[in-house]
Tab-separated table of C-alpha atoms in Angstrom:
chain	number	residue	atom	x	y	z
H	195	UNK	CA	-18.864	-2.860	-0.275
H	196	UNK	CA	-19.522	-1.809	3.264
H	197	UNK	CA	-21.743	1.195	3.809
H	198	UNK	CA	-20.242	4.656	4.123
H	199	UNK	CA	-18.441	5.054	0.814
H	200	UNK	CA	-19.565	8.364	-0.665
H	201	UNK	CA	-18.667	11.225	-2.957
H	202	UNK	CA	-16.495	13.714	-1.094
H	203	UNK	CA	-14.449	11.220	0.936
H	204	UNK	CA	-10.805	12.315	1.021
H	205	UNK	CA	-7.440	10.849	1.865
H	206	UNK	CA	-3.883	12.165	1.646
H	207	UNK	CA	-0.415	10.640	1.717
H	208	UNK	CA	3.060	12.132	1.588
H	209	UNK	CA	6.155	10.664	-0.036
H	210	UNK	CA	9.748	11.833	-0.259
H	211	UNK	CA	11.353	11.592	-3.700
H	212	UNK	CA	14.221	9.071	-3.811
H	213	UNK	CA	16.563	7.909	-6.575
H	214	UNK	CA	14.403	4.819	-7.114
H	215	UNK	CA	11.593	7.156	-8.244
H	216	UNK	CA	13.666	8.870	-10.958
H	217	UNK	CA	12.629	8.776	-14.609
H	218	UNK	CA	14.364	5.701	-15.996
H	219	UNK	CA	14.101	2.951	-18.570
H	220	UNK	CA	15.681	-0.480	-18.186
H	221	UNK	CA	17.579	0.788	-15.146
H	222	UNK	CA	19.124	3.777	-16.922
H	223	UNK	CA	18.175	7.149	-15.446
H	224	UNK	CA	16.946	9.552	-18.123
H	225	UNK	CA	16.339	12.499	-15.784
H	226	UNK	CA	17.179	12.714	-12.066
H	227	UNK	CA	13.629	13.784	-11.190
H	228	UNK	CA	10.406	12.140	-9.995
H	229	UNK	CA	9.011	9.972	-12.787
H	230	UNK	CA	5.539	9.855	-14.245
H	231	UNK	CA	5.523	6.099	-13.553
H	232	UNK	CA	6.028	6.819	-9.853
H	233	UNK	CA	3.294	9.450	-9.965
H	234	UNK	CA	0.834	6.928	-11.398
H	235	UNK	CA	1.778	4.457	-8.653
H	236	UNK	CA	1.273	6.988	-5.854
H	237	UNK	CA	-2.023	8.219	-7.303
H	238	UNK	CA	-3.287	4.644	-7.418
H	239	UNK	CA	-2.016	4.008	-3.890
H	240	UNK	CA	-3.725	7.033	-2.296
H	241	UNK	CA	-6.947	6.158	-4.150
H	242	UNK	CA	-6.770	2.542	-2.966
H	243	UNK	CA	-6.369	3.713	0.611
H	244	UNK	CA	-9.769	5.414	0.368
H	245	UNK	CA	-11.303	2.123	-0.755
H	246	UNK	CA	-9.639	-0.329	1.654
H	247	UNK	CA	-11.810	0.318	4.750
H	248	UNK	CA	-14.961	-0.321	2.702
H	249	UNK	CA	-14.041	-3.669	1.159
H	250	UNK	CA	-15.854	-6.726	2.433
H	251	UNK	CA	-13.646	-9.720	3.266
H	252	UNK	CA	-14.698	-11.459	0.033
H	253	UNK	CA	-14.024	-8.392	-2.175
H	254	UNK	CA	-11.028	-6.788	-3.813
H	255	UNK	CA	-10.486	-3.575	-5.733
H	256	UNK	CA	-8.918	-3.550	-9.180
H	257	UNK	CA	-7.481	-0.598	-11.012
H	258	UNK	CA	-9.360	-0.056	-14.256
H	259	UNK	CA	-8.080	3.276	-15.548
H	260	UNK	CA	-5.616	6.021	-14.669
H	261	UNK	CA	-5.335	9.433	-16.309
H	262	UNK	CA	-2.386	11.607	-15.283
H	263	UNK	CA	-0.970	15.008	-16.175
H	264	UNK	CA	2.581	15.449	-14.912
H	265	UNK	CA	2.962	19.226	-14.714
H	266	UNK	CA	6.378	19.928	-13.185
H	267	UNK	CA	9.663	18.197	-12.336
H	268	UNK	CA	10.493	17.361	-8.719
H	269	UNK	CA	14.010	16.608	-7.500
H	270	UNK	CA	15.280	14.131	-4.918
H	271	UNK	CA	14.445	14.909	-1.292
H	272	UNK	CA	11.309	16.913	-2.006
H	273	UNK	CA	8.095	15.889	-0.282
H	274	UNK	CA	5.048	15.348	-2.482
H	275	UNK	CA	1.541	15.320	-0.981
H	276	UNK	CA	-1.154	13.391	-2.814
H	277	UNK	CA	-4.729	14.470	-2.092
H	278	UNK	CA	-7.432	12.109	-3.344
H	279	UNK	CA	-11.181	12.724	-3.321
H	280	UNK	CA	-14.027	10.461	-4.369
H	281	UNK	CA	-15.915	12.155	-7.206
H	282	UNK	CA	-18.107	9.207	-8.238
H	283	UNK	CA	-19.305	6.078	-6.465
H	284	UNK	CA	-21.980	3.694	-7.590
H	285	UNK	CA	-22.355	-0.035	-6.971
H	286	UNK	CA	-18.857	-1.419	-7.563
H	287	UNK	CA	-17.406	1.565	-9.425
H	288	UNK	CA	-15.261	4.268	-7.794
H	289	UNK	CA	-13.563	7.327	-9.309
H	290	UNK	CA	-11.143	9.592	-7.464
H	291	UNK	CA	-9.508	12.869	-8.455
H	292	UNK	CA	-5.929	13.166	-7.223
H	293	UNK	CA	-3.733	16.236	-6.921
H	294	UNK	CA	0.035	15.990	-6.384
H	295	UNK	CA	1.528	18.998	-4.624
H	296	UNK	CA	4.927	20.218	-3.472
H	297	UNK	CA	4.648	23.081	-0.982
H	298	UNK	CA	1.068	23.617	-2.177
H	299	UNK	CA	2.212	23.980	-5.818
H	300	UNK	CA	0.416	21.609	-8.165
H	301	UNK	CA	2.907	19.285	-9.884
H	302	UNK	CA	0.445	16.682	-11.138
H	303	UNK	CA	-3.221	15.830	-11.354
H	304	UNK	CA	-5.073	12.696	-12.247
H	305	UNK	CA	-8.111	10.504	-12.086
H	306	UNK	CA	-8.160	6.893	-10.878
H	307	UNK	CA	-10.945	4.410	-11.612
H	308	UNK	CA	-11.329	1.311	-9.450
H	309	UNK	CA	-13.767	-1.552	-9.737
H	310	UNK	CA	-14.725	-3.732	-6.783
H	311	UNK	CA	-15.352	-7.399	-7.516
H	312	UNK	CA	-15.679	-10.596	-5.509
H	313	UNK	CA	-12.255	-12.244	-5.157
H	314	UNK	CA	-13.750	-15.382	-6.726
H	315	UNK	CA	-14.678	-13.403	-9.858
H	316	UNK	CA	-11.166	-11.961	-10.095
H	317	UNK	CA	-9.631	-15.420	-9.720
H	318	UNK	CA	-11.949	-16.731	-12.436
H	319	UNK	CA	-10.973	-13.892	-14.794
H	320	UNK	CA	-7.288	-14.595	-14.178
H	321	UNK	CA	-7.729	-18.350	-14.693
H	322	UNK	CA	-9.614	-17.806	-17.963
H	323	UNK	CA	-6.940	-15.397	-19.187
H	324	UNK	CA	-4.187	-17.903	-18.412
H	325	UNK	CA	-5.982	-20.643	-20.354
H	326	UNK	CA	-6.122	-18.742	-23.631
Protein backbone atom coordinates (compact mmCIF):
# COMPACT_ATOMS: atom_id res chain seq x y z
CA UNK A 1 0.00 0.00 0.00
CA UNK A 2 0.99 3.58 -0.55
CA UNK A 3 1.98 5.60 2.47
CA UNK A 4 -0.60 7.65 4.34
CA UNK A 5 -3.10 5.02 5.40
CA UNK A 6 -3.66 5.47 9.13
CA UNK A 7 -6.05 4.98 12.01
CA UNK A 8 -8.52 7.85 12.12
CA UNK A 9 -8.98 8.29 8.36
CA UNK A 10 -12.65 8.92 7.57
CA UNK A 11 -14.94 8.87 4.59
CA UNK A 12 -18.68 9.35 4.15
CA UNK A 13 -21.22 8.61 1.44
CA UNK A 14 -24.94 9.26 1.13
CA UNK A 15 -27.53 7.10 -0.59
CA UNK A 16 -31.26 7.50 -1.15
CA UNK A 17 -33.38 4.43 -0.43
CA UNK A 18 -35.04 3.02 -3.56
CA UNK A 19 -37.32 0.04 -4.19
CA UNK A 20 -34.34 -2.01 -5.38
CA UNK A 21 -32.94 -1.76 -1.83
CA UNK A 22 -36.05 -3.20 -0.14
CA UNK A 23 -35.89 -6.37 1.94
CA UNK A 24 -36.61 -9.16 -0.54
CA UNK A 25 -35.92 -12.78 -1.34
CA UNK A 26 -35.97 -14.23 -4.85
CA UNK A 27 -37.48 -10.98 -6.12
CA UNK A 28 -40.38 -10.96 -3.66
CA UNK A 29 -40.46 -7.95 -1.34
CA UNK A 30 -40.85 -9.00 2.29
CA UNK A 31 -40.89 -5.47 3.74
CA UNK A 32 -40.90 -2.18 1.80
CA UNK A 33 -37.91 -0.86 3.76
CA UNK A 34 -34.13 -0.68 3.34
CA UNK A 35 -32.68 -4.18 3.58
CA UNK A 36 -29.83 -5.48 5.68
CA UNK A 37 -28.26 -6.83 2.48
CA UNK A 38 -28.16 -3.29 1.09
CA UNK A 39 -26.71 -2.02 4.35
CA UNK A 40 -23.87 -4.54 4.15
CA UNK A 41 -23.18 -3.47 0.56
CA UNK A 42 -23.06 0.24 1.42
CA UNK A 43 -20.87 -0.35 4.48
CA UNK A 44 -18.42 -2.30 2.33
CA UNK A 45 -18.54 0.39 -0.36
CA UNK A 46 -17.78 3.33 1.97
CA UNK A 47 -14.97 1.30 3.57
CA UNK A 48 -13.51 0.44 0.15
CA UNK A 49 -13.51 4.11 -0.79
CA UNK A 50 -11.14 4.79 2.11
CA UNK A 51 -8.78 2.14 0.77
CA UNK A 52 -8.82 2.93 -2.97
CA UNK A 53 -6.42 5.92 -2.97
CA UNK A 54 -3.80 3.85 -1.13
CA UNK A 55 -3.72 0.79 -3.39
CA UNK A 56 -0.66 0.31 -5.55
CA UNK A 57 -1.34 -0.53 -9.21
CA UNK A 58 -0.46 -4.19 -8.58
CA UNK A 59 -2.71 -4.50 -5.48
CA UNK A 60 -6.37 -5.09 -4.79
CA UNK A 61 -8.49 -5.07 -1.65
CA UNK A 62 -10.67 -8.02 -0.71
CA UNK A 63 -13.48 -8.07 1.79
CA UNK A 64 -12.71 -10.56 4.54
CA UNK A 65 -15.40 -9.95 7.15
CA UNK A 66 -18.45 -7.79 7.79
CA UNK A 67 -20.34 -7.43 11.06
CA UNK A 68 -23.58 -5.44 10.97
CA UNK A 69 -26.33 -4.45 13.39
CA UNK A 70 -29.41 -3.15 11.59
CA UNK A 71 -31.13 -1.03 14.24
CA UNK A 72 -34.12 0.63 12.58
CA UNK A 73 -36.24 0.45 9.42
CA UNK A 74 -35.88 3.11 6.73
CA UNK A 75 -38.49 3.75 4.05
CA UNK A 76 -38.13 4.68 0.39
CA UNK A 77 -36.87 8.19 -0.34
CA UNK A 78 -34.95 8.63 2.90
CA UNK A 79 -31.29 9.58 2.71
CA UNK A 80 -28.83 7.43 4.64
CA UNK A 81 -25.33 8.71 5.45
CA UNK A 82 -22.59 6.16 5.99
CA UNK A 83 -19.62 7.35 8.04
CA UNK A 84 -16.58 5.06 7.98
CA UNK A 85 -13.43 5.41 10.08
CA UNK A 86 -10.25 3.36 10.06
CA UNK A 87 -9.82 1.81 13.51
CA UNK A 88 -6.97 -0.59 12.68
CA UNK A 89 -4.32 -0.68 9.96
CA UNK A 90 -1.27 -2.87 9.82
CA UNK A 91 0.60 -4.26 6.82
CA UNK A 92 -2.16 -5.50 4.51
CA UNK A 93 -5.00 -5.55 7.04
CA UNK A 94 -7.58 -2.77 7.43
CA UNK A 95 -10.59 -2.49 9.75
CA UNK A 96 -13.21 0.25 9.58
CA UNK A 97 -16.13 1.09 11.85
CA UNK A 98 -19.19 2.28 9.95
CA UNK A 99 -22.25 4.12 11.22
CA UNK A 100 -25.43 4.44 9.14
CA UNK A 101 -27.51 7.49 9.98
CA UNK A 102 -30.77 9.10 8.91
CA UNK A 103 -31.04 12.71 10.07
CA UNK A 104 -28.28 11.98 12.60
CA UNK A 105 -30.25 9.04 14.08
CA UNK A 106 -28.27 5.81 14.13
CA UNK A 107 -30.03 3.13 12.06
CA UNK A 108 -27.11 0.72 11.71
CA UNK A 109 -23.54 0.11 12.75
CA UNK A 110 -20.90 -2.27 11.56
CA UNK A 111 -17.31 -3.25 11.12
CA UNK A 112 -15.64 -4.08 7.80
CA UNK A 113 -12.37 -5.98 7.44
CA UNK A 114 -10.38 -5.73 4.21
CA UNK A 115 -7.18 -7.44 3.20
CA UNK A 116 -4.85 -6.04 0.56
CA UNK A 117 -3.07 -8.56 -1.65
CA UNK A 118 -1.13 -8.49 -4.90
CA UNK A 119 -3.52 -9.05 -7.83
CA UNK A 120 -1.35 -12.01 -8.86
CA UNK A 121 -1.95 -13.67 -5.47
CA UNK A 122 -5.70 -13.14 -5.78
CA UNK A 123 -5.71 -14.61 -9.29
CA UNK A 124 -3.73 -17.60 -8.02
CA UNK A 125 -6.20 -18.16 -5.16
CA UNK A 126 -9.12 -18.01 -7.59
CA UNK A 127 -7.43 -20.39 -10.05
CA UNK A 128 -6.66 -22.90 -7.29
CA UNK A 129 -10.24 -22.71 -6.02
CA UNK A 130 -11.61 -23.35 -9.52
CA UNK A 131 -9.40 -26.42 -9.94
CA UNK A 132 -10.71 -28.25 -6.88
